[in-house]
C-alpha atoms as a PDB file:
ATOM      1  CA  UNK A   1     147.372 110.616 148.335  1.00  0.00           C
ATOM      2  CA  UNK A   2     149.697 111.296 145.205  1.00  0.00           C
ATOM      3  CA  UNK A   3     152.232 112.389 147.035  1.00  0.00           C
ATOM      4  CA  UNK A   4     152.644 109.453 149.392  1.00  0.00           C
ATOM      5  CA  UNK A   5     154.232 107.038 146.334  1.00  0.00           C
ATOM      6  CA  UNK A   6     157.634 107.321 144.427  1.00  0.00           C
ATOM      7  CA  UNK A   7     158.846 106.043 141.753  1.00  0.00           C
ATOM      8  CA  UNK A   8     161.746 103.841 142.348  1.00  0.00           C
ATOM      9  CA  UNK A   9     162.729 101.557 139.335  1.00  0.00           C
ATOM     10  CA  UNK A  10     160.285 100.373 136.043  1.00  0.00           C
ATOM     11  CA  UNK A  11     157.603  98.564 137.370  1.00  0.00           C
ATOM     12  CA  UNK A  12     158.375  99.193 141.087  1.00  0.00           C
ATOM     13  CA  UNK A  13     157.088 102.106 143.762  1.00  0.00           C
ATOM     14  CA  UNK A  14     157.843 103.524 147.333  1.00  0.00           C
ATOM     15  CA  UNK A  15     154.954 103.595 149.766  1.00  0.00           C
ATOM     16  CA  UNK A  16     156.451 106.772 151.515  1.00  0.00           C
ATOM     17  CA  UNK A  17     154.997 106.832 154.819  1.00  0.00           C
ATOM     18  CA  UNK A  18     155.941 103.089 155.474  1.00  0.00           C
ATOM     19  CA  UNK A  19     158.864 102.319 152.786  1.00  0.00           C
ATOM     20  CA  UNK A  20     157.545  99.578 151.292  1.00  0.00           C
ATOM     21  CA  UNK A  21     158.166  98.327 148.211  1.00  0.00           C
ATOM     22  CA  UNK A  22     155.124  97.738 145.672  1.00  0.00           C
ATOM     23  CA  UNK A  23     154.873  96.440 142.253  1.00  0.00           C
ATOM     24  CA  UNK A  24     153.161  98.754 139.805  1.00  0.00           C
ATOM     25  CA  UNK A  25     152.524  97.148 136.558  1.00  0.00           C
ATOM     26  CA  UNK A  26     149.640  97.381 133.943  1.00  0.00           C
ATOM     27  CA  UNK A  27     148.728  93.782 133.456  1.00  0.00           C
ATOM     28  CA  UNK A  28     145.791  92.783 131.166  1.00  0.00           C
ATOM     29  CA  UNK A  29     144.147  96.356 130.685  1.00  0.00           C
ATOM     30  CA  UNK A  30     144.440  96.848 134.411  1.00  0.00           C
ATOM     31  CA  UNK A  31     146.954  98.720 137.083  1.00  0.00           C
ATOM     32  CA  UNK A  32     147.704  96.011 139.463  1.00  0.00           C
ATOM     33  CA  UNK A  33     149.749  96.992 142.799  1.00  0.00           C
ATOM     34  CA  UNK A  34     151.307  94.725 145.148  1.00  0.00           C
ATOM     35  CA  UNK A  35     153.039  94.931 148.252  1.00  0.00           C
ATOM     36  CA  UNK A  36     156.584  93.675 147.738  1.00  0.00           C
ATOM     37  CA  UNK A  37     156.879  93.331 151.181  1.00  0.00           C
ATOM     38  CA  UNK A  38     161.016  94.439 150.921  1.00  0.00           C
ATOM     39  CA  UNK A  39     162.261  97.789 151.703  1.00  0.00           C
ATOM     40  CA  UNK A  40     165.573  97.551 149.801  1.00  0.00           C
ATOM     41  CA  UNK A  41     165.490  97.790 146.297  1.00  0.00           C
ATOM     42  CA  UNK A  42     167.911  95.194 144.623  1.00  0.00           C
ATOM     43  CA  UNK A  43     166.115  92.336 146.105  1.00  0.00           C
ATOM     44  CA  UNK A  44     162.930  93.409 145.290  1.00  0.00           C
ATOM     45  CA  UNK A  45     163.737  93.615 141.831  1.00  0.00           C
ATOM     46  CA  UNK A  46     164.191  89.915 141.905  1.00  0.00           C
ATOM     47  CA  UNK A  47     160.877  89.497 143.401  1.00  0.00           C
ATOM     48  CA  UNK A  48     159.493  92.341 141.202  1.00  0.00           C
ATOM     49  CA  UNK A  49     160.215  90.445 137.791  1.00  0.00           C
ATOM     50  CA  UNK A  50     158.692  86.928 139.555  1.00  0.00           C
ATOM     51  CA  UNK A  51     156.163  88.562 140.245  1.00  0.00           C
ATOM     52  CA  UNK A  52     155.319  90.286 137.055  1.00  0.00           C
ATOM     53  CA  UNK A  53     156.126  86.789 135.102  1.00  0.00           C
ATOM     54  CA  UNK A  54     153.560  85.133 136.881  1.00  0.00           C
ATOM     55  CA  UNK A  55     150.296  87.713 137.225  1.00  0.00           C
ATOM     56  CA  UNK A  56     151.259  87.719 133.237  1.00  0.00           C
ATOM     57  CA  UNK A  57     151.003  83.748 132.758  1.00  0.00           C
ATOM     58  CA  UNK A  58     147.537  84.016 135.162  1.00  0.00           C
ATOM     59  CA  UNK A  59     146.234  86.782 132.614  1.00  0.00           C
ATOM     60  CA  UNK A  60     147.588  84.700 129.418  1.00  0.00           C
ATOM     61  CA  UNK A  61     150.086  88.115 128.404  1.00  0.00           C
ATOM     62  CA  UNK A  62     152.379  86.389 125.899  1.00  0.00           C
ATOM     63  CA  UNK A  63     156.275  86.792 127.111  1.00  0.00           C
ATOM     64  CA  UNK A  64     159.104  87.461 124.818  1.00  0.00           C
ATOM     65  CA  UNK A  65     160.302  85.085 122.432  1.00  0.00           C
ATOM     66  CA  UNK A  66     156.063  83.348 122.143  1.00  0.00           C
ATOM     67  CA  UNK A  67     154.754  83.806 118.830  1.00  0.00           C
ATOM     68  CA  UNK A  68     151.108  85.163 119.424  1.00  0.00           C
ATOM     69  CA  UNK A  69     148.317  83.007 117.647  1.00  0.00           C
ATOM     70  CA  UNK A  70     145.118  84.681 116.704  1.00  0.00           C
ATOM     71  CA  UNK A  71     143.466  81.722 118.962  1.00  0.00           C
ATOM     72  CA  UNK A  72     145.869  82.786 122.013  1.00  0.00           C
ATOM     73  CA  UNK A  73     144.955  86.339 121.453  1.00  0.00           C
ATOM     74  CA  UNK A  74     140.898  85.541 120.836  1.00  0.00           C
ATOM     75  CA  UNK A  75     140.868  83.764 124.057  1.00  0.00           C
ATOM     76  CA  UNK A  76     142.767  86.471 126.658  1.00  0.00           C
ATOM     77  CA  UNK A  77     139.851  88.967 124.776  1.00  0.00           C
ATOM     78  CA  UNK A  78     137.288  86.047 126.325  1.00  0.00           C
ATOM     79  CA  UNK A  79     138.663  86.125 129.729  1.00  0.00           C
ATOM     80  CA  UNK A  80     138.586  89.680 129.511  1.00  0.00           C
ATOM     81  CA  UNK A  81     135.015  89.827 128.856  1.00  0.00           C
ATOM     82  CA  UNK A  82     134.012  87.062 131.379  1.00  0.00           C
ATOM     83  CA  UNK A  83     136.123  88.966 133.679  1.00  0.00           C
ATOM     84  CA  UNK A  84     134.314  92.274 133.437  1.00  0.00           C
ATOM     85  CA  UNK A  85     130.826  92.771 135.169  1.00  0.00           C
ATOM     86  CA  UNK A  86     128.555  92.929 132.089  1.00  0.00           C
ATOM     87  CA  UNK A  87     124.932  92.641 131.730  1.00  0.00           C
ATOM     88  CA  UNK A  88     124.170  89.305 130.244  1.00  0.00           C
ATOM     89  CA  UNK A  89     122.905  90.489 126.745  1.00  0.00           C
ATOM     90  CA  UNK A  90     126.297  92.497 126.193  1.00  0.00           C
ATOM     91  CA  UNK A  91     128.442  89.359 127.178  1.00  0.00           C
ATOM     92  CA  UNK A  92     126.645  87.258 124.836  1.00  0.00           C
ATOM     93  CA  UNK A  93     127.118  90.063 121.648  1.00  0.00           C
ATOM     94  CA  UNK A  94     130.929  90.811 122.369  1.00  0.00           C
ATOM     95  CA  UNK A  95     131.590  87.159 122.728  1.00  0.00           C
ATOM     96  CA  UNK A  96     129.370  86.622 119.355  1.00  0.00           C
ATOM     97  CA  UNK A  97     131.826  89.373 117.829  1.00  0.00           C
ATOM     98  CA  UNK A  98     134.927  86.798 119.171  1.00  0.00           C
ATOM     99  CA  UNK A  99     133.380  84.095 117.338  1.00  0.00           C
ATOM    100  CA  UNK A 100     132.881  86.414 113.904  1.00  0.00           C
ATOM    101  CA  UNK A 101     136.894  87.130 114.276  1.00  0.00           C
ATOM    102  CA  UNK A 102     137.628  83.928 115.331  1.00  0.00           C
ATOM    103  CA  UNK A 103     136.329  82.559 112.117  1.00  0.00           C
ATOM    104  CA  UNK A 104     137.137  85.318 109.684  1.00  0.00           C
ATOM    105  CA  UNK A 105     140.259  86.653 110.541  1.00  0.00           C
ATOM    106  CA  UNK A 106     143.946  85.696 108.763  1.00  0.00           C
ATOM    107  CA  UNK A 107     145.397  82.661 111.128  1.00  0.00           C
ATOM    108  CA  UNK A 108     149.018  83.953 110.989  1.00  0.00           C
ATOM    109  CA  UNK A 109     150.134  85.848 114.105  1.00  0.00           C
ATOM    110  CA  UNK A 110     148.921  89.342 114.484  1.00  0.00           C
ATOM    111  CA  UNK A 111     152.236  90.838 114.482  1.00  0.00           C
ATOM    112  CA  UNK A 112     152.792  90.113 110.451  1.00  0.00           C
ATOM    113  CA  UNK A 113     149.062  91.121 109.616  1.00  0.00           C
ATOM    114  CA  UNK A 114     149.611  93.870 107.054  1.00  0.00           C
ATOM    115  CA  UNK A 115     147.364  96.579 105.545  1.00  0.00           C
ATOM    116  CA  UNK A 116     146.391  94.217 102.556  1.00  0.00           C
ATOM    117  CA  UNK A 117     145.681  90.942 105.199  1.00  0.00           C
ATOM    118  CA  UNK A 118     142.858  93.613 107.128  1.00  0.00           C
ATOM    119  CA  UNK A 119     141.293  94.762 103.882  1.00  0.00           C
ATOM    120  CA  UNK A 120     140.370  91.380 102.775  1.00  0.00           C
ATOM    121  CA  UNK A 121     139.456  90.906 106.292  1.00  0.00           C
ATOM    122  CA  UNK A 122     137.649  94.145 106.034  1.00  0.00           C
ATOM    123  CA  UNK A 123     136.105  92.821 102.716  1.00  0.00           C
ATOM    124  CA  UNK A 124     135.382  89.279 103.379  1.00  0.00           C
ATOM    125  CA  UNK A 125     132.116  88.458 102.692  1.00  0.00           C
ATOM    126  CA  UNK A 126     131.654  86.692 105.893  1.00  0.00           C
ATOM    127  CA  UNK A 127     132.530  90.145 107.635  1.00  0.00           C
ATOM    128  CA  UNK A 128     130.359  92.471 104.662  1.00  0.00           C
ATOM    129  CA  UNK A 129     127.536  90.524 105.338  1.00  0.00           C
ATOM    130  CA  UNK A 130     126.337  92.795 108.776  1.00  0.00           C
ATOM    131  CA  UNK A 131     125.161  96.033 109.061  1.00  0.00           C
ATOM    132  CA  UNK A 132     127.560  98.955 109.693  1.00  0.00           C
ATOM    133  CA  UNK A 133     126.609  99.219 113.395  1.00  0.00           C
ATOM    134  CA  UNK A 134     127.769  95.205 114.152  1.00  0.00           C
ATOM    135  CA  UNK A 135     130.525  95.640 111.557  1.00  0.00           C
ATOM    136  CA  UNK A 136     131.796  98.412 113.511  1.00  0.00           C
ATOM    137  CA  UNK A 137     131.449  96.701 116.479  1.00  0.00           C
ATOM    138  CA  UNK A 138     133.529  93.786 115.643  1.00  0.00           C
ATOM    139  CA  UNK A 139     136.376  96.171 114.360  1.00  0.00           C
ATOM    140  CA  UNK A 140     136.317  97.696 117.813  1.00  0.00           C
ATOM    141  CA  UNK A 141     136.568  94.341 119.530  1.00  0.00           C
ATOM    142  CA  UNK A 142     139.487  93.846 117.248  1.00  0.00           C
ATOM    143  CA  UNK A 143     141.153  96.934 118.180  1.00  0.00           C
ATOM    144  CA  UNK A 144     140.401  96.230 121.986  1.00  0.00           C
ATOM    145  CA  UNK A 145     142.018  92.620 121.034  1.00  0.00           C
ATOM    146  CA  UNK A 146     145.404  94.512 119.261  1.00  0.00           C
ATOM    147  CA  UNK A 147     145.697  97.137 122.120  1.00  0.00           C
ATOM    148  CA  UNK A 148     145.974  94.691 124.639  1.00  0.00           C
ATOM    149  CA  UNK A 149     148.685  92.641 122.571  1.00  0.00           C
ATOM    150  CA  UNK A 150     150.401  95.892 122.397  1.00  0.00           C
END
C-alpha cells in the first residue's frame, strides 16, 4: 500500500507498520529497496550511504570525482542488456548497435561531447552508411547510454 511508506531522508524510507528503515535508491535504471534493518535514523544513514556506494560499484555507476570513459559507459549499457530478459535476436542487434558506438563515437568522456562532436558523429560515414531505421536505433541506444550516465 502507498500509504504504508514515508519518506524519511534522500535515499531512505519508513516501513510504517513495522518502522523499519529501507533504502530507496534508483540504481542502474532500476528502484532498488532494501531493508536497513535500523529503526533510528542517524545510524542508518551511515549504513544507507555504504550501502548505496556498493550496489553502485556492483552496477559499474561511476562515483564523484571518476572521469567517465566512453568504454566504461559502453560496457554498464552491455550489462544492462545481458541483464534484461530479451529474446535472443534483440540481444544480438542492441549489442551490434554497442559495437557501431563503440567504434564510431568521439573517445573523450561524454560529459565534454558538444553539439559539433555528435554531428560529426551523426555524419560519420561509418554511422551514414545504415538505413534510417538502424541509424535511429543506434541514436536511441545512445540516448539510453547518456540517460543512465545522467
Amino acid at each position: 500500500m502507498a500509504n504504508d511508506w514515508e519518506k524519511v531522508a534522500e535515499n531512505m524510507v519508513r516501513h510504517r507498520p513495522s518502522g523499519g528503515l529501507y533504502l530507496r535508491a534508483k540504481v542502474g535504471g532500476k528502484v532498488i529497496r532494501k531493508s536497513l534493518g535500523l529503526k533510528s535514523v542517524r545510524p542508518a544513514k551511515i549504513k544507507r550511504d555504504t550501502m548505496l556506494a556498493e550496489l553502485r560499484a556492483k552496477s559499474g555507476i561511476v562515483t564523484d570525482g571518476e572521469a567517465v570513459t566512453v568504454e566504461h559507459a559502453l560496457t554498464m549499457m552491455q550489462a544492462w542488456f545481458d541483464g534484461r530478459q530479451l529474446k535472443e535476436s534483440t540481444r544480438l542487434c542492441k549489442l551490434q548497435f554497442l559495437e557501431v558506438l563503440r567504434q564510431t563515437l568521439p573517445k573523450s568522456s561524454p560529459t565534454l561531447w558538444t553539439d559539433g562532436d555528435m554531428e560529426k558523429w551523426w555524419k560519420d560515414p561509418a554511422v551514414s552508411k545504415y538505413a534510417a531505421p538502424r541509424r535511429n536505433a543506434i541514436l536511441d541506444t545512445l540516448r539510453k547510454m547518456i540517460s543512465m550516465l545522467i
